[in-house]
Every structure is written in structure tokens, then in C-alpha cells.
Coordinates of C-alpha atoms in Angstrom, one line a residue:
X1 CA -12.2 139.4 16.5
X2 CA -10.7 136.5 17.6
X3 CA -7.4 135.0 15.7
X4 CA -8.4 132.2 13.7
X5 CA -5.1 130.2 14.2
X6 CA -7.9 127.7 16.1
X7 CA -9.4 127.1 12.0
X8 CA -6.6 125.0 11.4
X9 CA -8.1 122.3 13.4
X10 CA -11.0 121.9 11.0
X11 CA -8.4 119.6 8.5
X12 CA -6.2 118.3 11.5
X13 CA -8.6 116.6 13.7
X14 CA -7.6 113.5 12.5
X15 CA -4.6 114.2 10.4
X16 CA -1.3 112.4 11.0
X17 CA 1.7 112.2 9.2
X18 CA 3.7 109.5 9.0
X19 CA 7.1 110.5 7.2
X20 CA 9.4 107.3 8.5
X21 CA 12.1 105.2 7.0
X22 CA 12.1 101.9 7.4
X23 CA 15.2 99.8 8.1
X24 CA 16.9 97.1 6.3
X25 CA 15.6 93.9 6.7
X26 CA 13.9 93.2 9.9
X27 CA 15.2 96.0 11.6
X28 CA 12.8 98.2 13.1
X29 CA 11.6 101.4 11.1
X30 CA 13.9 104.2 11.7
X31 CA 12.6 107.7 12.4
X32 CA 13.8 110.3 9.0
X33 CA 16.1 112.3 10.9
X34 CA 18.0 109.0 12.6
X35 CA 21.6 108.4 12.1
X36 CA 24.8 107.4 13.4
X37 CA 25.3 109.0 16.6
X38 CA 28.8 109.3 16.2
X39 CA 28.1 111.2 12.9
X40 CA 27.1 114.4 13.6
X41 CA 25.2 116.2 10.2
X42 CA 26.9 118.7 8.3
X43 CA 25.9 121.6 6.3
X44 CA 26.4 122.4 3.1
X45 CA 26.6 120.2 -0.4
X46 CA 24.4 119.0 -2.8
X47 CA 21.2 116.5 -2.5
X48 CA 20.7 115.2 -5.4
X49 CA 17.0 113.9 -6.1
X50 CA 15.8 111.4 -8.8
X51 CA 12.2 112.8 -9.5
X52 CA 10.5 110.4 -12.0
X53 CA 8.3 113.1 -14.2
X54 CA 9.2 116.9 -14.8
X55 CA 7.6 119.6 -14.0
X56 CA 6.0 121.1 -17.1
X57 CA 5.2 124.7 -15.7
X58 CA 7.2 126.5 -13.1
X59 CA 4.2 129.1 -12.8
X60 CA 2.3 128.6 -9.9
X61 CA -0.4 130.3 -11.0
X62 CA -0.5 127.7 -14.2
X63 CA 0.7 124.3 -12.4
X64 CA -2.3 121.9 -12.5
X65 CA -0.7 119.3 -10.9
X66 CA 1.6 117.5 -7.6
X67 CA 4.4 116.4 -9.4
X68 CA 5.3 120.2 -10.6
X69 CA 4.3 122.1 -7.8
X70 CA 6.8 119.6 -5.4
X71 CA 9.9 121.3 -7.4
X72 CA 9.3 124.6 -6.3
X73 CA 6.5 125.3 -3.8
X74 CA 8.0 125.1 -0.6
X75 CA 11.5 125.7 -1.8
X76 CA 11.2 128.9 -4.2
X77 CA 7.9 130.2 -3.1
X78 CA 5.8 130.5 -0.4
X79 CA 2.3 131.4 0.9
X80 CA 0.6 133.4 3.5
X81 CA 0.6 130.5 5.5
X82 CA 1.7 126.6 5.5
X83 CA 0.7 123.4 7.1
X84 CA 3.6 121.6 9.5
X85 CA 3.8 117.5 9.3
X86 CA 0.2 116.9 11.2
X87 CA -1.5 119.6 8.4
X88 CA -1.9 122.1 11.1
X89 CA -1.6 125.9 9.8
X90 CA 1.4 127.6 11.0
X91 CA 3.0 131.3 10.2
X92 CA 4.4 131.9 7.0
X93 CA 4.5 135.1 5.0
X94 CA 1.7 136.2 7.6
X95 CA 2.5 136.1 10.4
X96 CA -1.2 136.0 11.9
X97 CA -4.9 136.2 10.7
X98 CA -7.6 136.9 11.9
X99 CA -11.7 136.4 10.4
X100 CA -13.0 140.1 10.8
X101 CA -16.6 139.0 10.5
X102 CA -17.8 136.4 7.3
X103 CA -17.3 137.7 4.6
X104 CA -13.6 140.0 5.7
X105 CA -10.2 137.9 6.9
X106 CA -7.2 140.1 8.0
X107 CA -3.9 139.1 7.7
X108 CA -0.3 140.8 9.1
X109 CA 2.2 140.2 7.0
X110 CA 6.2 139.5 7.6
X111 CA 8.1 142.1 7.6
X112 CA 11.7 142.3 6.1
X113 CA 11.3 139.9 3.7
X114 CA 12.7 140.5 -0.2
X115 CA 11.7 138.3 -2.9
X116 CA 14.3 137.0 -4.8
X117 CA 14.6 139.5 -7.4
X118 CA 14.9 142.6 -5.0
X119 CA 11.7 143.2 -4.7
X120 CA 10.0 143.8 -1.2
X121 CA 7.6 141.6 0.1
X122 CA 4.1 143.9 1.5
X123 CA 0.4 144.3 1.0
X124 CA 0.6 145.2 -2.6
X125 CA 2.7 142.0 -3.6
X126 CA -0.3 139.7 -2.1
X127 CA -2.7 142.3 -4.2
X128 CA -0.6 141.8 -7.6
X129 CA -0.5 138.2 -7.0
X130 CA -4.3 137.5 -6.4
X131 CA -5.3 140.2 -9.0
X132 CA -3.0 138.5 -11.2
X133 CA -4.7 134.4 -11.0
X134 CA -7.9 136.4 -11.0
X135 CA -7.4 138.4 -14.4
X136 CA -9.7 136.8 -17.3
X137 CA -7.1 137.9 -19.5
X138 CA -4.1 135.9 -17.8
X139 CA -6.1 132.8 -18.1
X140 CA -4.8 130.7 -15.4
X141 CA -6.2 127.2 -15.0
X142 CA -6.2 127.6 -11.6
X143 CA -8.2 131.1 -11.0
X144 CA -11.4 129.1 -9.9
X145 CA -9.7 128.3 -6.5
X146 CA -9.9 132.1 -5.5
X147 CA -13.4 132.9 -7.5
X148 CA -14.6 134.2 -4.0
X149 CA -12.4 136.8 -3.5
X150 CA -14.1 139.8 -4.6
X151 CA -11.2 142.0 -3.6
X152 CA -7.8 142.3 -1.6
X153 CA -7.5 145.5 0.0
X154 CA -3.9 146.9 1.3
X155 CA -4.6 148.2 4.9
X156 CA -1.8 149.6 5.1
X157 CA 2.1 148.4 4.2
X158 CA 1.8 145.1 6.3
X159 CA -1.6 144.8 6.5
X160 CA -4.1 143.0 4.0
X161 CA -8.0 141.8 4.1
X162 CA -9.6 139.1 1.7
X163 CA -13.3 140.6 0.8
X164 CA -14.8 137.5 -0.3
X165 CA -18.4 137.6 -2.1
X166 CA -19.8 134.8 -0.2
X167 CA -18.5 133.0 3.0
X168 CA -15.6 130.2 2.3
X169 CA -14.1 128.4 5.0
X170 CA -11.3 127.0 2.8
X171 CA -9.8 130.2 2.4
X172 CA -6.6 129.4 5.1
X173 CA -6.1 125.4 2.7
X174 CA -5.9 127.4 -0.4
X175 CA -3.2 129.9 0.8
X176 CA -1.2 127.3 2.4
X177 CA -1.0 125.5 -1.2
X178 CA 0.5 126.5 -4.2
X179 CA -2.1 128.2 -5.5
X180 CA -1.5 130.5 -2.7
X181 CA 2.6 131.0 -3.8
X182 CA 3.1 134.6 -3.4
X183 CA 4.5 136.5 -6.6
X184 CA 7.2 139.0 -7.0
X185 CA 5.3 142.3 -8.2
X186 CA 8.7 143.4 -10.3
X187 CA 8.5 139.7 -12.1
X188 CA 4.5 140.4 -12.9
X189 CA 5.3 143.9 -14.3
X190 CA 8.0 143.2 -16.1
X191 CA 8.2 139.6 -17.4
X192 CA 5.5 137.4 -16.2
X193 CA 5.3 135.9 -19.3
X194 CA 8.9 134.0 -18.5
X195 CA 7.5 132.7 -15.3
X196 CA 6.6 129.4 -16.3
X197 CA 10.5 129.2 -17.0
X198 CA 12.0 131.4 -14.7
X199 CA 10.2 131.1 -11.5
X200 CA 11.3 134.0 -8.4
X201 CA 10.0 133.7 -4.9
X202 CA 10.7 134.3 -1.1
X203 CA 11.4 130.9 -0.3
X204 CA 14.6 129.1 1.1
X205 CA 15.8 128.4 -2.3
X206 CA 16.7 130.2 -5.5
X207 CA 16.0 129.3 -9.0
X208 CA 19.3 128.9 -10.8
X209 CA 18.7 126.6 -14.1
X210 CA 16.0 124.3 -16.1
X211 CA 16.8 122.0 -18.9
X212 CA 13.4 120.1 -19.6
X213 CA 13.1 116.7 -19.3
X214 CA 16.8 116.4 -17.8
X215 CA 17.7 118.7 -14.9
X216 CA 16.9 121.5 -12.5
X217 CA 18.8 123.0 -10.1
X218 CA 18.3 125.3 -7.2
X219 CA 20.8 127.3 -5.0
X220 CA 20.5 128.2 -1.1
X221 CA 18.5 131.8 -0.5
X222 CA 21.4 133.2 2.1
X223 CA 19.1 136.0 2.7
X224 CA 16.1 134.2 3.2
X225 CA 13.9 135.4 6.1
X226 CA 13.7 132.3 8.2
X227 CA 15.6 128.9 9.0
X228 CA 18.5 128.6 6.3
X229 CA 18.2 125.4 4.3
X230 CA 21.4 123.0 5.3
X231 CA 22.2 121.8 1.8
X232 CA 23.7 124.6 -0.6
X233 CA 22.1 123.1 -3.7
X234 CA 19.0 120.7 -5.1
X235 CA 20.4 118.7 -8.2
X236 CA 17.0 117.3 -9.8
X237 CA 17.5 114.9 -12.5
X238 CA 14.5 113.6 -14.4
X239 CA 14.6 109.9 -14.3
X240 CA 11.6 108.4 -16.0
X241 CA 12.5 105.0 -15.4
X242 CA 11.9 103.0 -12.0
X243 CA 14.3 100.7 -11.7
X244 CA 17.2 103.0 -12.4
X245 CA 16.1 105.9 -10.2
X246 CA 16.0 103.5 -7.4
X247 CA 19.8 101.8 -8.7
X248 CA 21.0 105.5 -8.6
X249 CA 20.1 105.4 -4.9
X250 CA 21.5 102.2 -4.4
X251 CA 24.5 103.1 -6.2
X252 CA 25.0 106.8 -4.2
X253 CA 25.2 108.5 -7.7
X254 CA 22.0 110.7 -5.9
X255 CA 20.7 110.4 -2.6
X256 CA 16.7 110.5 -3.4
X257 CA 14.0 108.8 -5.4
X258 CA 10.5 110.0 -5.4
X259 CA 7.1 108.1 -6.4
X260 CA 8.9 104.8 -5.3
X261 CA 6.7 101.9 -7.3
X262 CA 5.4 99.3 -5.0
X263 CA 7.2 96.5 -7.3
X264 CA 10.6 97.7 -5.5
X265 CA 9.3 98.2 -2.2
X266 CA 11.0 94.9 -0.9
X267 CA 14.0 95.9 -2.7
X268 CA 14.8 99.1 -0.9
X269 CA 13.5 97.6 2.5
X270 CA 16.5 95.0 2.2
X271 CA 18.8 96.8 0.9
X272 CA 22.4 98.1 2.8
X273 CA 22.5 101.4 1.3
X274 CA 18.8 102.6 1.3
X275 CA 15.9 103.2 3.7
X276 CA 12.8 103.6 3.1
X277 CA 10.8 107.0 3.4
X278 CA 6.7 107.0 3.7
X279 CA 4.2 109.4 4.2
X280 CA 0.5 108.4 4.7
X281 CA -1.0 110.3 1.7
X282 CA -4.5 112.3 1.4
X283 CA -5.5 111.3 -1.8
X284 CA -7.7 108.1 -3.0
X285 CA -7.2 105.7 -6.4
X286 CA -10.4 104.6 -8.4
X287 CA -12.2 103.4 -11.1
X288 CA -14.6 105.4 -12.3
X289 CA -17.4 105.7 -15.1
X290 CA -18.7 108.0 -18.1
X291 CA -22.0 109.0 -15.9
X292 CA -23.6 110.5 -19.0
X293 CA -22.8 107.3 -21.3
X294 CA -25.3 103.6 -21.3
X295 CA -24.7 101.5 -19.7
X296 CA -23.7 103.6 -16.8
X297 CA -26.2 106.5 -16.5
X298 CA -27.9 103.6 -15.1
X299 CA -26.5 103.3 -11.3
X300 CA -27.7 99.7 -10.9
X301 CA -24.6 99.2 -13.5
X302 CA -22.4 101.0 -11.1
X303 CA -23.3 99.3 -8.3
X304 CA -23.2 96.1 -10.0
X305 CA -19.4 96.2 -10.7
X306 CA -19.2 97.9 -7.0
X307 CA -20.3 94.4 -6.0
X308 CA -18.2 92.4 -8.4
X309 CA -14.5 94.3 -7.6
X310 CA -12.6 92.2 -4.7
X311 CA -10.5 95.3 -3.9
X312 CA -8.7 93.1 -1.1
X313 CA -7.3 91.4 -3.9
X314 CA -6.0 94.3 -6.1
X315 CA -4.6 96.0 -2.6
X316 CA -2.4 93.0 -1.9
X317 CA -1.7 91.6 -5.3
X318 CA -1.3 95.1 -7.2
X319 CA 0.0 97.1 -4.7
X320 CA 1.8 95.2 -2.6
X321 CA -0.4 96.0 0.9
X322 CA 1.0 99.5 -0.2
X323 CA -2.3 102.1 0.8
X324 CA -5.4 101.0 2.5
X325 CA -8.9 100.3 1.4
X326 CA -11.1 103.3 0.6
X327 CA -14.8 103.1 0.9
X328 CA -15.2 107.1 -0.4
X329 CA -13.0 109.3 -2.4
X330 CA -12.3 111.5 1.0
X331 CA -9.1 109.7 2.9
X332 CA -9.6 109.0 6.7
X333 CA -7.1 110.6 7.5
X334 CA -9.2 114.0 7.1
X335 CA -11.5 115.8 8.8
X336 CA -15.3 115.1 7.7
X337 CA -14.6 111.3 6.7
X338 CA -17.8 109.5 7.0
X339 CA -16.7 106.3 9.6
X340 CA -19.8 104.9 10.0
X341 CA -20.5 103.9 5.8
X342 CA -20.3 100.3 4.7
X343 CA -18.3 99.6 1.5
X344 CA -20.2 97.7 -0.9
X345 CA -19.0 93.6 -0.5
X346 CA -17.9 91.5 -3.5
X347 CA -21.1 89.3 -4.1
X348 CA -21.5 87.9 -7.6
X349 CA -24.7 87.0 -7.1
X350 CA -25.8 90.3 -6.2
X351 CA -24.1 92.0 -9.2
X352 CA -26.2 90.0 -11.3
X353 CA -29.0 90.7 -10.3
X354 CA -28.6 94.1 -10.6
X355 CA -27.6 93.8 -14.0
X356 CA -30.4 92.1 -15.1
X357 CA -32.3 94.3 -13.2
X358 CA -31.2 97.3 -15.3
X359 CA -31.6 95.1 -18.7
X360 CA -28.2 93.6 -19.2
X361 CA -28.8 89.7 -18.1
X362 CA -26.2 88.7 -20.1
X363 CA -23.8 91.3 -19.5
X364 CA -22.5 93.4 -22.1
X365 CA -18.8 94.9 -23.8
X366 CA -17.0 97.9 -22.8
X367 CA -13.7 99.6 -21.9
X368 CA -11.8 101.2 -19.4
X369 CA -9.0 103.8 -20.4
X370 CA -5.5 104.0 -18.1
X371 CA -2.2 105.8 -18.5
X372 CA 0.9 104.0 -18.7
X373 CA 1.7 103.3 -15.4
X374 CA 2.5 99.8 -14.9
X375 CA 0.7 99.7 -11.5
X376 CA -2.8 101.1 -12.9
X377 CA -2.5 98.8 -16.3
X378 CA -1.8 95.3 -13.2
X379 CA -5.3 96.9 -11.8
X380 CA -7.2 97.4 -14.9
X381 CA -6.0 93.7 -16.1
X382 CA -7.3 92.4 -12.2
X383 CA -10.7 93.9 -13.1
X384 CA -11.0 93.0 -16.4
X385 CA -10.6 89.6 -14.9
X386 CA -12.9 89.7 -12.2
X387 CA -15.7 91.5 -14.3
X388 CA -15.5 88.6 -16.8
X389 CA -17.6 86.4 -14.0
X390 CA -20.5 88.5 -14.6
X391 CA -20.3 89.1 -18.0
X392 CA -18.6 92.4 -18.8
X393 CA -16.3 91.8 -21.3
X394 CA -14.0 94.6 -20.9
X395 CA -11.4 96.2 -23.7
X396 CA -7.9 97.8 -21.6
X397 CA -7.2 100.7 -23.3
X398 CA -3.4 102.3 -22.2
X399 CA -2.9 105.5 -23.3
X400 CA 0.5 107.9 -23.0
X401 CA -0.8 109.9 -19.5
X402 CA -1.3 113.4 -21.9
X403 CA -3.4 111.5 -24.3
X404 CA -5.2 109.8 -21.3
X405 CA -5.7 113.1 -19.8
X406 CA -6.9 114.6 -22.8
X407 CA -9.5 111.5 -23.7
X408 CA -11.0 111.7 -20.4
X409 CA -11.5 115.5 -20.3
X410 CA -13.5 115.3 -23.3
X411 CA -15.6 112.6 -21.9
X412 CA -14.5 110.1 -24.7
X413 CA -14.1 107.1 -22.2
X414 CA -17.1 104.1 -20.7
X415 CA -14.6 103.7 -17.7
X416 CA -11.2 104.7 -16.1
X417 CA -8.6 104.3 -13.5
X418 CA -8.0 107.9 -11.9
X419 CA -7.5 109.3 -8.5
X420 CA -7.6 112.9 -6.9
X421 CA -4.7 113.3 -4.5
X422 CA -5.4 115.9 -2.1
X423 CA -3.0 119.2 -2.7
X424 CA -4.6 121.3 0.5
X425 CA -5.7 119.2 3.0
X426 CA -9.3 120.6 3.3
X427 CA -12.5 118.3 2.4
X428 CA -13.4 120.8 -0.3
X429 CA -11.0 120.1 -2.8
X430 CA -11.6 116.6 -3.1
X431 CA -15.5 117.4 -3.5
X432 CA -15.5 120.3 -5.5
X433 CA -13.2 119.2 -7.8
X434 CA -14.4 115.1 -8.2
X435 CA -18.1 115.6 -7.6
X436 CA -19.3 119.1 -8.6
X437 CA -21.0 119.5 -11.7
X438 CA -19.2 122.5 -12.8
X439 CA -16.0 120.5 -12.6
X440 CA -16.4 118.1 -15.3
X441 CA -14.0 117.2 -17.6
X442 CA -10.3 119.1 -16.9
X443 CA -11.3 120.2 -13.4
X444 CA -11.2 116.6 -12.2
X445 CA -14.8 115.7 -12.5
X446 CA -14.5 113.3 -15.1
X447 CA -17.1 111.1 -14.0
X448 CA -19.1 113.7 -15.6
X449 CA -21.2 113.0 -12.4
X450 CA -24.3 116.2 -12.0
X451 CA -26.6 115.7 -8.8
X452 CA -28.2 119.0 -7.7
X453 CA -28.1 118.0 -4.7
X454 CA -24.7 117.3 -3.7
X455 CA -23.9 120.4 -5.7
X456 CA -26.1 122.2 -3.2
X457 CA -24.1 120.2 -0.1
X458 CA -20.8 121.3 -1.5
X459 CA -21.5 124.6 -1.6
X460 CA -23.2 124.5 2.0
X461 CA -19.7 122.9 2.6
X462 CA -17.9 125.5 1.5
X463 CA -19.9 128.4 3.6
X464 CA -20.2 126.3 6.8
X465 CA -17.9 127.5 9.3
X466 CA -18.8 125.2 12.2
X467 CA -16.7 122.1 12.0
X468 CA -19.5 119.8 13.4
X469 CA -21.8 121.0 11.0
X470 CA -19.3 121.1 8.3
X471 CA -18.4 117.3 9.1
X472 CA -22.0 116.5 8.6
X473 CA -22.7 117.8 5.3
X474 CA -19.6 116.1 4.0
X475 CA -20.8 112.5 5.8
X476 CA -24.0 113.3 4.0
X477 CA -21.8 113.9 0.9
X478 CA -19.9 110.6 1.0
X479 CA -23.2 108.8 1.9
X480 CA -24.9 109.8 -1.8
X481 CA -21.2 109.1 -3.6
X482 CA -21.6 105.8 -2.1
X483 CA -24.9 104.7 -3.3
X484 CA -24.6 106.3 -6.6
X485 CA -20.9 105.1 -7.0
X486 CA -19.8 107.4 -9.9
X487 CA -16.4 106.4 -8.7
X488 CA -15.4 103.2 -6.8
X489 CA -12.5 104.3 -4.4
X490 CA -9.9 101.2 -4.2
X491 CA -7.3 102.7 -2.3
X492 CA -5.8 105.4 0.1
X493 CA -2.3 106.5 -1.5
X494 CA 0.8 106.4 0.2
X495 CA 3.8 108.5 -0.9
X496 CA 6.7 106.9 -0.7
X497 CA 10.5 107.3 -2.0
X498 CA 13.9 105.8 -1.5
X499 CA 17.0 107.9 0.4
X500 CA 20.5 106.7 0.9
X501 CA 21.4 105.9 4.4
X502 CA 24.2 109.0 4.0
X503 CA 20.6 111.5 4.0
X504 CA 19.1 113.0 7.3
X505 CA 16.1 115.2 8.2
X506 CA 14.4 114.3 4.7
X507 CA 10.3 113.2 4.9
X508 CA 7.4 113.3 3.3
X509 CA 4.2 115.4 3.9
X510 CA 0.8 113.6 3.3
X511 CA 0.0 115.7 0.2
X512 CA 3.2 113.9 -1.1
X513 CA 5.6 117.1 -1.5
X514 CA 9.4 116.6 -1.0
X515 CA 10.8 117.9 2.4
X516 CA 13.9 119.4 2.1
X517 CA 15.0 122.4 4.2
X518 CA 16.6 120.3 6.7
X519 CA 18.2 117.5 4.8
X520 CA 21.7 117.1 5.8
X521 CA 24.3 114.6 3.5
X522 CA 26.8 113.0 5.0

């Protein structure tokens, strides 16, 4: 029964994270945690963060996207297990693991530890919690994620096993996100309808207050179990608009500003009073098409405006050289990334003759559906553009992101600009989520995209425990996604925020979550 510690590997064989600030001008990039050497940091104080959406749950077992989850997960709650700055799985609540056979993994839990609320933290709290996401009648949108847990079984006080109904080599990525946020048994029993408001964890910080769409704030956990946090408090303040969240910074009236736009990258990189923080992300941008919709259930189509997208173009004159081309939805920067596939290369010629192959000589109208973010409307105005030489006329439609959401989950949409950023690290949720056919619509799948075939690899994906083998299916994977092209990956993302020069110790991860436990201000 060997410890399966070693399973981390299988999402960090290539995984590197890159959480730097960048210095003024043409100084050279500056690690996060640099400084003044004469000025040593100093506990205690506030950090005030700029965060340009709020969180619209506070559940974790109802959060169905990055942006929430970064509030809390991390800070207020915590899983069995986490990933350190290379995506490597480390202790958390467990403080090992083991895989008893295929079907069985063991895991020893911390002892000592309280949630916030009084309760202890044992074997029966990581039973309530799962039972919980798992309970048709609690509905959580996020319950699919642990279908193949068949049961949790207390060992003893300390002890736990996952029973799982069929093998899934996942399991450790899942636990480590916040899907895997372990949940106060007291707060279940006796008010887990107030969790989505009132959120009460193990972590490093406390929930204190929540008035939507302005503020949040969080207090230090004295008696949390590990390394005290070095700030007393996290101010959030929603601040929808770019250009002030990053005039706040430059102003000191907060010391952070997430989801940094590309448009005032030069900006902070100049400026006296802020650096620079960036992170290497694990998720992909794209346009993508109604599958099940003419013209393109026809793949010819697809690949047609494959061949007519100069993606060079829209990476330097869009985003600002922010990101790096993507060939397949999966990021390089993770294990099973197919390196040996040729993106498709911007030939006119060619995507007129596939048109015309496929019946449309002369082109033909359609649209393509975005949210409101200025970035994504530039892009969708650079294809409509470049899709005019082979004679797509092409309607931008910009919609408020729920209605965009809601448009696309109902499949009501010819085309879109989307992306899937990657909230565990692992292969799996990318493909599952993007590709399956039992994913379309809110699950992410809203290509609408069905091929029995690469529903049968990304189950075999799932069950495969050897990574080689594993890496294969998922080449083979990305090989099909290519050639069929229900998406056409543009882009790798890259997190990046702004941080007053006064802020130490803060980064990045690649998933894009906000590191805080050691951010000193001086």
C-alpha cells in the first residue's frame, strides 16, 4: 500500500509557476516577495484588494466559477489536500493518503483542528461534507465532480476511505480544489441554508462581513492549525471598473488589483508605485461553434475559419503579447499536452476551398455572441474582420456576461468567444467539462460537441492510472479536437494583477487564485 504522495506528479511534470512582479521601466523583473532590504516586513494590518467582479455564492458546494471561489477557498476553507506554486500536492487537512487498491483511497486526517464555528474537524465532517454535494435533494451544481464516490466510510476518528464505483485518478485534483472545501458538520445541521452568505471553514481566515457588489471582509483565524496569516484583515472592495481599480493602486488607497486588463499592462510596468504580479495560467481562450447548428455541423466550415483566423495577430494586437498561442484547449503547461500537433496555418486559399467544398462558395452570414469584456469584443471585431476575406459576413453580438451565459447554455448561439480556465490542475477537467457530451450546455460543453469516441477516451482518461498511458489517451484526445475543431484555442491565459510596491510575499497560482497568507504591508 504504497502512499500515493508520488500521484501528484501526474499534473506537475511540466507545471511551473511563474508568480513575478515586474519592475518599473526597464528594470529587471523582481521576484513577489522582494523589497527593500533595509525594510524588514511587518505583521499585522490590512491588505486591501480591488477584485473587479463579486462573488455571487460563498457556498462552495454551489460556486460555479474562479472569480468566487478566489475569495474564500484558500483563506476560509480548505481541502484534504492542496497544490504548492509548481501544482504539486502537498498536506492539508490530511495529512497523508494512501490508494488501498482501485477502487478504495485512505486518507489520515489532521488532528486538532476546529472549524471556525467550534466544531471539530474528523472523519465524520469529510462524511457530512461529501454526503452533503452528493444529496439529489441539495442540488448542487457541482455534485457531478464527486459522482464516483459511492461512499466515505469513517475508519475510525481520523481515519477516512473514498469507495469509488469505478476507478478515477482525479480524485487527489478534485480535493485540492474547491469543490473539495471541507464543511463544518454544526453549519450543515443547523443552517446550511445561510452558507452561501455566511461561509465557516478551517482555513487561515474568518468570515466577518458581505455587502454585495461593494465589500467583503475577512479577519485572521488566531487559532488556525498551521502558519498564521501576517495581515490581520482582507478588505475586498468590488471595483467593476479597470481603470480605477488599477488608479486605486497607483494612488495607495488599496494595495491590490486582480484580473489586470492587458490595455494597462504598460501602465503598471512604468509606473513608481506599482509592480507587476503574473502567473502563467492553465486555462485556454477560444472561439467556438454551435456543433449541432448549419453551417457548422459541417467540420469543413470549422476548419475553414481554423484556416482563415491569424491568431498571431489577435495575440499581439488584442492582447498585448499577453498569453501564448494555443493549438488545443489543454495548456502546455500540463501534463498530457500533445507537443507534437500542428496548429492549423492561416491560408485563405485553403479556407475557400473548403467552403466551397461543403456548399458555401460564396460564403454565407452569421454571428458570434461575447460578454462585455472589452478584450473579447477587440477579438470578436479582429475576426469579424479577417473572416470578411472569405466571405462570412459576421453579426457581433455583446451581451451582459449572465445573459451571455445564459444564451449559450441553451445553445441559442452560431458562434462564441469562451474559454475554460483550469480550476484543478488535472487534464480531466478541461476534457470532461469542454468536450464530453454529457456536458453540454451549463457544464461548459457549449460547443454542444458529441463524438462517442472521445467520450469513450475521456472516460479511459479518467480510469487510467499510469501516467504514460494516461498522457496518451489525452494526445489522442487533443489530436480528434484538432481536426474536428469544435473550438479554435487562440490563447493560453495569463493571470495577472497590479500590487503597490509597499506589498510583500503576494503571487499568483496558475489556476489564477489570490495568494495571500504571507503578504506583508509595509
Amino acid at each position: 500500500m504504497k502512499k500515493q504522495h508520488v500521484l501528484g506528479s501526474l499534473l506537475a511534470l511540466s507545471l511551473v509557476c511563474t508568480g513575478v512582479l515586474a519592475g518599473c521601466g526597464s528594470q529587471p523583473e523582481q521576484s513577489a516577495t522582494s523589497g527593500s532590504a533595509a525594510e524588514a516586513p511587518k505583521a499585522g494590518g490590512t491588505l486591501i484588494v480591488a477584485r473587479k467582479a463579486d462573488a455571487n455564492n460563498l457556498d462552495p458546494q454551489f460556486i460555479s466559477n474562479i472569480p468566487s471561489a478566489n475569495y474564500i477557498f484558500g483563506k476560509v476553507y480548505e481541502g484534504l489536500v492542496k497544490t504548492d506554486k509548481d501544482m504539486q500536492y502537498q498536506p492539508s487537512l490530511a495529512t497523508e493518503w494512501k490508494q488501498v487498491d482501485d477502487l478504495t483511497w485512505e486518507f489520515r486526517l489532521r488532528e486538532g483542528v476546529t472549524f471556525h464555528d467550534g466544531a471539530p474537524f474528523n472523519a465524520e465532517a469529510v462524511k457530512k461534507t461529501i454526503e452533503r454535494i452528493l444529496d439529489p435533494k441539495v442540488k448542487s451544481p457541482r455534485a457531478s465532480v464527486f459522482s464516483m464516490v459511492k461512499e466515505v466510510k469513517a475508519v475510525d476518528e481520523h481515519t477516512v476511505q473514498f469507495i469509488l464505483s469505478s476507478p478515477y485518478t482525479p480524485l487527489l485534483s478534485i480535493l485540492a480544489s474547491n469543490e473539495g472545501s471541507m464543511l463544518s458538520p454544526k453549519a450543515i445541521a443547523e443552517h446550511a441554508d445561510t452558507l452561501s452568505k455566511n461561509p465557516i471553514g478551517t482555513g487561515p481566515f474568518k468570515f466577518e462581513s458581505w455587502t454585495p457588489g461593494q465589500e467583503m471582509i475577512l479577519v485572521k483565524n488566531d487559532s488556525y492549525w498551521g502558519q498564521k496569516p501576517k495581515v490581520d484583515k482582507i478588505d475586498y472592495k468590488v471595483v467593476p471598473e479597470d481603470t480605477t481599480r488599477i488608479a486605486m493602486v497607483e494612488a495607495g488607497e488599496v494595495h491590490v488589483a486582480d484580473q489586470l486588463p492587458v490595455t494597462e499592462l504598460e501602465r503598471v510596468q512604468t509606473s513608481q508605485s506599482m509592480n507587476l504580479v503574473r502567473a502563467e495560467g492553465l486555462g485556454v481562450e477560444y472561439i467556438g461553434f454551435n456543433t449541432q447548428q448549419k453551417p457548422f455541423d459541417d467540420e469543413r466550415v470549422r476548419q475553414a475559419v481554423a484556416h482563415a483566423i491569424e491568431k498571431d495577430a489577435i495575440i499581439k494586437g488584442v492582447y498585448n503579447n499577453v498569453g501564448n498561442r494555443a493549438v488545443t484547449a489543454l495548456s502546455p503547461k500540463m501534463a498530457g499536452f500533445n507537443t507534437k500537433l500542428e496548429d492549423y496555418n492561416y491560408d485563405v486559399n485553403k479556407a475557400k476551398e473548403l467552403l466551397a467544398e461543403a456548399g458555401y462558395p460564396n460564403g454565407f452570414k452569421t454571428s458570434i455572441v461575447t460578454d462585455d469584456r472589452k478584450e473579447r469584443i477587440n477579438v470578436a471585431e479582429v475576426i469579424q474582420s479577417q473572416l470578411k476575406g472569405i466571405g462570412i459576413d459576421l453579426e457581433i453580438k455583446v451581451m451582459e456576461y449572465g445573459a451571455y451565459l445564459d444564451m449559450t447554455d441553451k445553445g441559442q448561439h452560431a458562434m462564441f468567444i469562451g474559454g475554460w480556465g483550469n480550476a484543478t490542475g488535472d487534464a480531466d477537467y478541461n476534457q470532461y467539462n469542454v468536450f464530453h457530451s454529457s456536458s453540454k450546455g451549463s457544464a461548459g460543453n457549449i460547443a454542444f460537441y458529441n463524438n462517442p469516441e472521445v467520450d469513450k477516451l475521456i472516460v479511459e482518461g479518467r480510469k487510467e492510472q499510469d501516467p504514460e498511458k494516461r498522457n496518451a489517451i489525452y494526445a489522442k484526445l487533443q489530436e480528434i479536437e484538432l481536426k474536428e475543431a469544435p473550438v479554435i484555442p487562440i490563447r493560453t491565459i495569463d493571470h495577472i494583477a497590479a500590487a503597490g510596491k509597499n506589498v510583500q510575499g503576494f503571487w499568483l497560482n496558475p489556476i489564477g487564485y489570490l495568494m495571500v497568507n504571507d503578504v506583508t504591508v509595509q
